[in-house]
Amino acid sequence: MTDLAALTSLSYDQRTKAFLEYLDRGRAAGPVAKSYQPGVWEVFGYDEALQVLGDHRTFSSDMNDLIPEDERELASAAQGNFLGVDPPHHTRMRELVRRAFTPKVIASLEPIIIETANELLDRIELSADGTGTFDLVAEYAAPLTARVIAKLFGIPEKDHGMFTVWADALLGARSAGELGRADESAVRELGELVRFASSYLLEIIHQRRAEPQDDLISALAQAEVDGRSLDDHEIVGVIGMFVIAGHLPSSVLVGSTVMSLDSHPDVLAEVRSDVDLLPKVVEEVLRWRPPLVRDQRVTACETELGGERIPAGAMVCVWLLSAQRDAAHFGRAEEFDIHRPNQGRHVAFGKGIHYCLGAPLARMEARIALTALLQRFEQIEVLPESGIQFHPSIGVLGPVRLPVAVRRAAQAG
Ligand code: HEM
């Protein structure tokens, strides 16, 4: 079996090809297999992926036993990060956040996203003939999605850059090809960052409790379920989770969509003539090249899955990307087809009780970011693969650096 860590040193095309081959080979051998990494089982099939994500009693999200006892800040922030907890704690936390992060709040971000996207595009330097090159993810998609999260929480403008740094550090806690748990030293290193970020955020939370404003921190501070509300450390954890969960995959999605359109000129022409097709394009990118390629769980008891017996305490790596290539559910899976009938059945946002809370926001960000790009530039060409950089984790698929050459559209002025 390929050691997935070895793939991370390859170029964009080679890495994608080798990774897809790894998943297709795995799925052909069976829906579930014991991994080459000890204590880990890998899930390749669509039905089995749904089974894992739909059964939180057997497949737990709680991996907090890894946090050293003396890392108190990490432990209490982890309580707010409900991605990594099970019911009943998860149910209460998710409901509290859902009450604050409403469809109305998400809709209110639309003009902010449009304005920020155009502001960022205005900063791109073009020569007199309207042509230029820039890094589409580092200079556009990433600052856009980071600022949206920062604005959502009412973080002062001057500190927005901190969010990107924070998210990158939190995401970098695992080594490149790691399928199992992060090691303790990596978690300890995070402790320092979390202490700094927590004290910064706690001050803002205190301010918002004293003087509520029109932002998510104030709404989180006021939300109640059965007479109980979030404490300050839980709010810090919620913010941390949004930073981790919300910023990177959303920016990678924009980059992957540009790459997908670049390699499918027929689809690009279709979308240029009808931008209302963009949501379909984004949906197919989520299926074809999802930003997050796996979900993880730990077995709470011994169980059987896809014909394999899995002991209690095993890590289960659910390959979302493999599930979305399962021929029993997605015909001609390697084809990028924006008109495929069962498009919405992808699992790029997960499934079950942990289904992505930010999915509507991610879809809206991608639609707006791409509409602004297509309106601004009549030509967008991805530059040779040497300049394209992946996120180091094997769990993230797509560019974090994407050099493009552009030509300004005549009507964009
Ligand atoms: C393209 C962008 C995104 C992708 C691909 C994505 C993907 C996912 C996936 C796969 C999960 C499930 C994790 C699991 O089952 O363990 C998840 C959960 C979550 N996502 Fe997203 N996400 C994206 C954007 C966002 C955004 C923009 C936000 C918030 C602003 C967000 C907030 C969350 C939260 C809070 C959870 C945890 C839900 C829970 O545990 O109940 N995500 N996301």
Short mmCIF file of N, CA, C and O in Angstrom, two decimals, residues 92-140:
data_model
loop_
_atom_site.label_atom_id
_atom_site.label_comp_id
_atom_site.label_asym_id
_atom_site.label_seq_id
_atom_site.Cartn_x
_atom_site.Cartn_y
_atom_site.Cartn_z
N ARG A 92 -26.64 20.03 22.56
CA ARG A 92 -26.86 21.32 23.22
C ARG A 92 -26.02 22.42 22.57
O ARG A 92 -26.52 23.50 22.24
N MET A 93 -24.74 22.11 22.35
CA MET A 93 -23.85 23.12 21.77
C MET A 93 -24.31 23.52 20.36
O MET A 93 -24.34 24.68 20.00
N ARG A 94 -24.63 22.51 19.56
CA ARG A 94 -25.00 22.79 18.17
C ARG A 94 -26.27 23.64 18.13
O ARG A 94 -26.39 24.57 17.33
N GLU A 95 -27.22 23.31 19.03
CA GLU A 95 -28.47 24.06 19.04
C GLU A 95 -28.23 25.52 19.46
O GLU A 95 -28.80 26.44 18.89
N LEU A 96 -27.35 25.71 20.46
CA LEU A 96 -27.05 27.08 20.89
C LEU A 96 -26.45 27.90 19.74
O LEU A 96 -26.82 29.05 19.52
N VAL A 97 -25.53 27.27 19.01
CA VAL A 97 -24.87 27.99 17.92
C VAL A 97 -25.86 28.21 16.77
O VAL A 97 -25.90 29.27 16.15
N ARG A 98 -26.71 27.20 16.52
CA ARG A 98 -27.69 27.32 15.44
C ARG A 98 -28.64 28.51 15.69
O ARG A 98 -29.07 29.17 14.78
N ARG A 99 -28.94 28.75 16.97
CA ARG A 99 -29.84 29.87 17.28
C ARG A 99 -29.20 31.22 17.00
O ARG A 99 -29.88 32.21 16.78
N ALA A 100 -27.87 31.26 17.08
CA ALA A 100 -27.17 32.53 16.82
C ALA A 100 -26.78 32.65 15.34
O ALA A 100 -26.85 33.72 14.75
N PHE A 101 -26.39 31.55 14.74
CA PHE A 101 -25.89 31.53 13.35
C PHE A 101 -27.06 31.17 12.43
O PHE A 101 -27.12 30.10 11.85
N THR A 102 -28.02 32.09 12.33
CA THR A 102 -29.29 31.81 11.64
C THR A 102 -29.18 32.07 10.13
O THR A 102 -28.25 32.76 9.68
N PRO A 103 -30.14 31.56 9.34
CA PRO A 103 -30.15 31.89 7.90
C PRO A 103 -30.14 33.40 7.67
O PRO A 103 -29.54 33.89 6.71
N LYS A 104 -30.79 34.17 8.59
CA LYS A 104 -30.83 35.64 8.44
C LYS A 104 -29.41 36.22 8.58
O LYS A 104 -29.00 37.10 7.83
N VAL A 105 -28.66 35.69 9.56
CA VAL A 105 -27.28 36.17 9.77
C VAL A 105 -26.45 35.86 8.52
O VAL A 105 -25.69 36.69 8.03
N ILE A 106 -26.63 34.64 8.00
CA ILE A 106 -25.85 34.24 6.81
C ILE A 106 -26.21 35.14 5.63
O ILE A 106 -25.34 35.66 4.94
N ALA A 107 -27.52 35.37 5.44
CA ALA A 107 -27.96 36.22 4.31
C ALA A 107 -27.40 37.63 4.46
O ALA A 107 -27.04 38.28 3.47
N SER A 108 -27.29 38.11 5.72
CA SER A 108 -26.80 39.48 5.93
C SER A 108 -25.34 39.63 5.51
O SER A 108 -24.83 40.74 5.36
N LEU A 109 -24.64 38.50 5.35
CA LEU A 109 -23.22 38.58 4.95
C LEU A 109 -23.06 38.80 3.45
O LEU A 109 -21.98 39.17 3.00
N GLU A 110 -24.13 38.57 2.68
CA GLU A 110 -23.99 38.65 1.21
C GLU A 110 -23.38 39.97 0.73
O GLU A 110 -22.38 39.95 0.01
N PRO A 111 -23.95 41.15 1.16
CA PRO A 111 -23.34 42.40 0.66
C PRO A 111 -21.90 42.57 1.13
O PRO A 111 -21.06 43.12 0.40
N ILE A 112 -21.59 42.06 2.33
CA ILE A 112 -20.20 42.18 2.85
C ILE A 112 -19.26 41.35 1.99
O ILE A 112 -18.16 41.77 1.65
N ILE A 113 -19.71 40.16 1.59
CA ILE A 113 -18.85 39.29 0.77
C ILE A 113 -18.63 39.94 -0.60
O ILE A 113 -17.51 39.97 -1.12
N ILE A 114 -19.72 40.47 -1.19
CA ILE A 114 -19.59 41.12 -2.51
C ILE A 114 -18.59 42.28 -2.42
O ILE A 114 -17.67 42.41 -3.23
N GLU A 115 -18.77 43.11 -1.38
CA GLU A 115 -17.90 44.28 -1.23
C GLU A 115 -16.45 43.85 -1.03
O GLU A 115 -15.53 44.37 -1.66
N THR A 116 -16.23 42.86 -0.15
CA THR A 116 -14.86 42.42 0.15
C THR A 116 -14.22 41.80 -1.10
O THR A 116 -13.05 42.04 -1.39
N ALA A 117 -15.00 41.00 -1.84
CA ALA A 117 -14.46 40.37 -3.05
C ALA A 117 -14.00 41.45 -4.03
O ALA A 117 -12.89 41.40 -4.57
N ASN A 118 -14.83 42.47 -4.22
CA ASN A 118 -14.45 43.52 -5.18
C ASN A 118 -13.29 44.36 -4.68
O ASN A 118 -12.42 44.74 -5.47
N GLU A 119 -13.26 44.61 -3.37
CA GLU A 119 -12.11 45.35 -2.79
C GLU A 119 -10.81 44.60 -3.05
O GLU A 119 -9.80 45.19 -3.44
N LEU A 120 -10.84 43.29 -2.83
CA LEU A 120 -9.62 42.49 -3.04
C LEU A 120 -9.22 42.47 -4.51
O LEU A 120 -8.05 42.57 -4.85
N LEU A 121 -10.21 42.38 -5.40
CA LEU A 121 -9.89 42.38 -6.83
C LEU A 121 -9.35 43.75 -7.28
O LEU A 121 -8.50 43.82 -8.15
N ASP A 122 -9.85 44.83 -6.63
CA ASP A 122 -9.35 46.17 -6.97
C ASP A 122 -7.85 46.30 -6.68
O ASP A 122 -7.17 47.10 -7.27
N ARG A 123 -7.39 45.51 -5.69
CA ARG A 123 -5.98 45.63 -5.29
C ARG A 123 -5.02 44.91 -6.23
O ARG A 123 -3.82 45.07 -6.13
N ILE A 124 -5.55 44.07 -7.11
CA ILE A 124 -4.67 43.32 -8.02
C ILE A 124 -4.08 44.29 -9.05
O ILE A 124 -4.82 45.02 -9.71
N GLU A 125 -2.77 44.27 -9.13
CA GLU A 125 -2.13 45.21 -10.06
C GLU A 125 -2.12 44.64 -11.47
O GLU A 125 -1.63 43.54 -11.71
N LEU A 126 -2.67 45.44 -12.40
CA LEU A 126 -2.70 45.02 -13.80
C LEU A 126 -1.89 46.03 -14.62
O LEU A 126 -1.78 47.20 -14.23
N SER A 127 -1.34 45.57 -15.74
CA SER A 127 -0.62 46.53 -16.57
C SER A 127 -1.63 47.34 -17.42
O SER A 127 -2.83 47.05 -17.39
N ALA A 128 -1.09 48.29 -18.16
CA ALA A 128 -1.96 49.22 -18.89
C ALA A 128 -2.91 48.51 -19.85
O ALA A 128 -4.04 48.95 -20.08
N ASP A 129 -2.48 47.36 -20.38
CA ASP A 129 -3.37 46.64 -21.31
C ASP A 129 -4.37 45.74 -20.58
O ASP A 129 -5.07 44.94 -21.21
N GLY A 130 -4.44 45.86 -19.26
CA GLY A 130 -5.44 45.11 -18.49
C GLY A 130 -5.06 43.68 -18.17
O GLY A 130 -5.90 42.91 -17.70
N THR A 131 -3.81 43.31 -18.39
CA THR A 131 -3.40 41.94 -18.06
C THR A 131 -2.54 41.93 -16.80
O THR A 131 -1.98 42.96 -16.41
N GLY A 132 -2.43 40.78 -16.20
CA GLY A 132 -1.60 40.66 -14.99
C GLY A 132 -1.60 39.24 -14.47
O GLY A 132 -2.29 38.37 -15.01
N THR A 133 -0.79 39.02 -13.45
CA THR A 133 -0.78 37.70 -12.80
C THR A 133 -0.91 37.91 -11.29
O THR A 133 -0.46 38.93 -10.77
N PHE A 134 -1.52 36.97 -10.64
CA PHE A 134 -1.59 37.03 -9.17
C PHE A 134 -1.89 35.65 -8.62
O PHE A 134 -2.19 34.72 -9.38
N ASP A 135 -1.78 35.54 -7.29
CA ASP A 135 -2.08 34.26 -6.64
C ASP A 135 -3.55 34.27 -6.22
O ASP A 135 -3.93 34.97 -5.27
N LEU A 136 -4.33 33.51 -6.94
CA LEU A 136 -5.78 33.58 -6.76
C LEU A 136 -6.25 33.12 -5.37
O LEU A 136 -7.25 33.60 -4.86
N VAL A 137 -5.53 32.21 -4.75
CA VAL A 137 -5.95 31.77 -3.41
C VAL A 137 -5.36 32.69 -2.34
O VAL A 137 -6.08 33.23 -1.51
N ALA A 138 -4.02 32.89 -2.39
CA ALA A 138 -3.37 33.67 -1.31
C ALA A 138 -3.80 35.14 -1.32
O ALA A 138 -3.91 35.77 -0.28
N GLU A 139 -4.06 35.69 -2.54
CA GLU A 139 -4.39 37.11 -2.60
C GLU A 139 -5.89 37.39 -2.70
O GLU A 139 -6.32 38.53 -2.58
N TYR A 140 -6.66 36.35 -2.93
CA TYR A 140 -8.11 36.60 -3.13
C TYR A 140 -8.98 35.68 -2.25
O TYR A 140 -9.62 36.15 -1.30
#
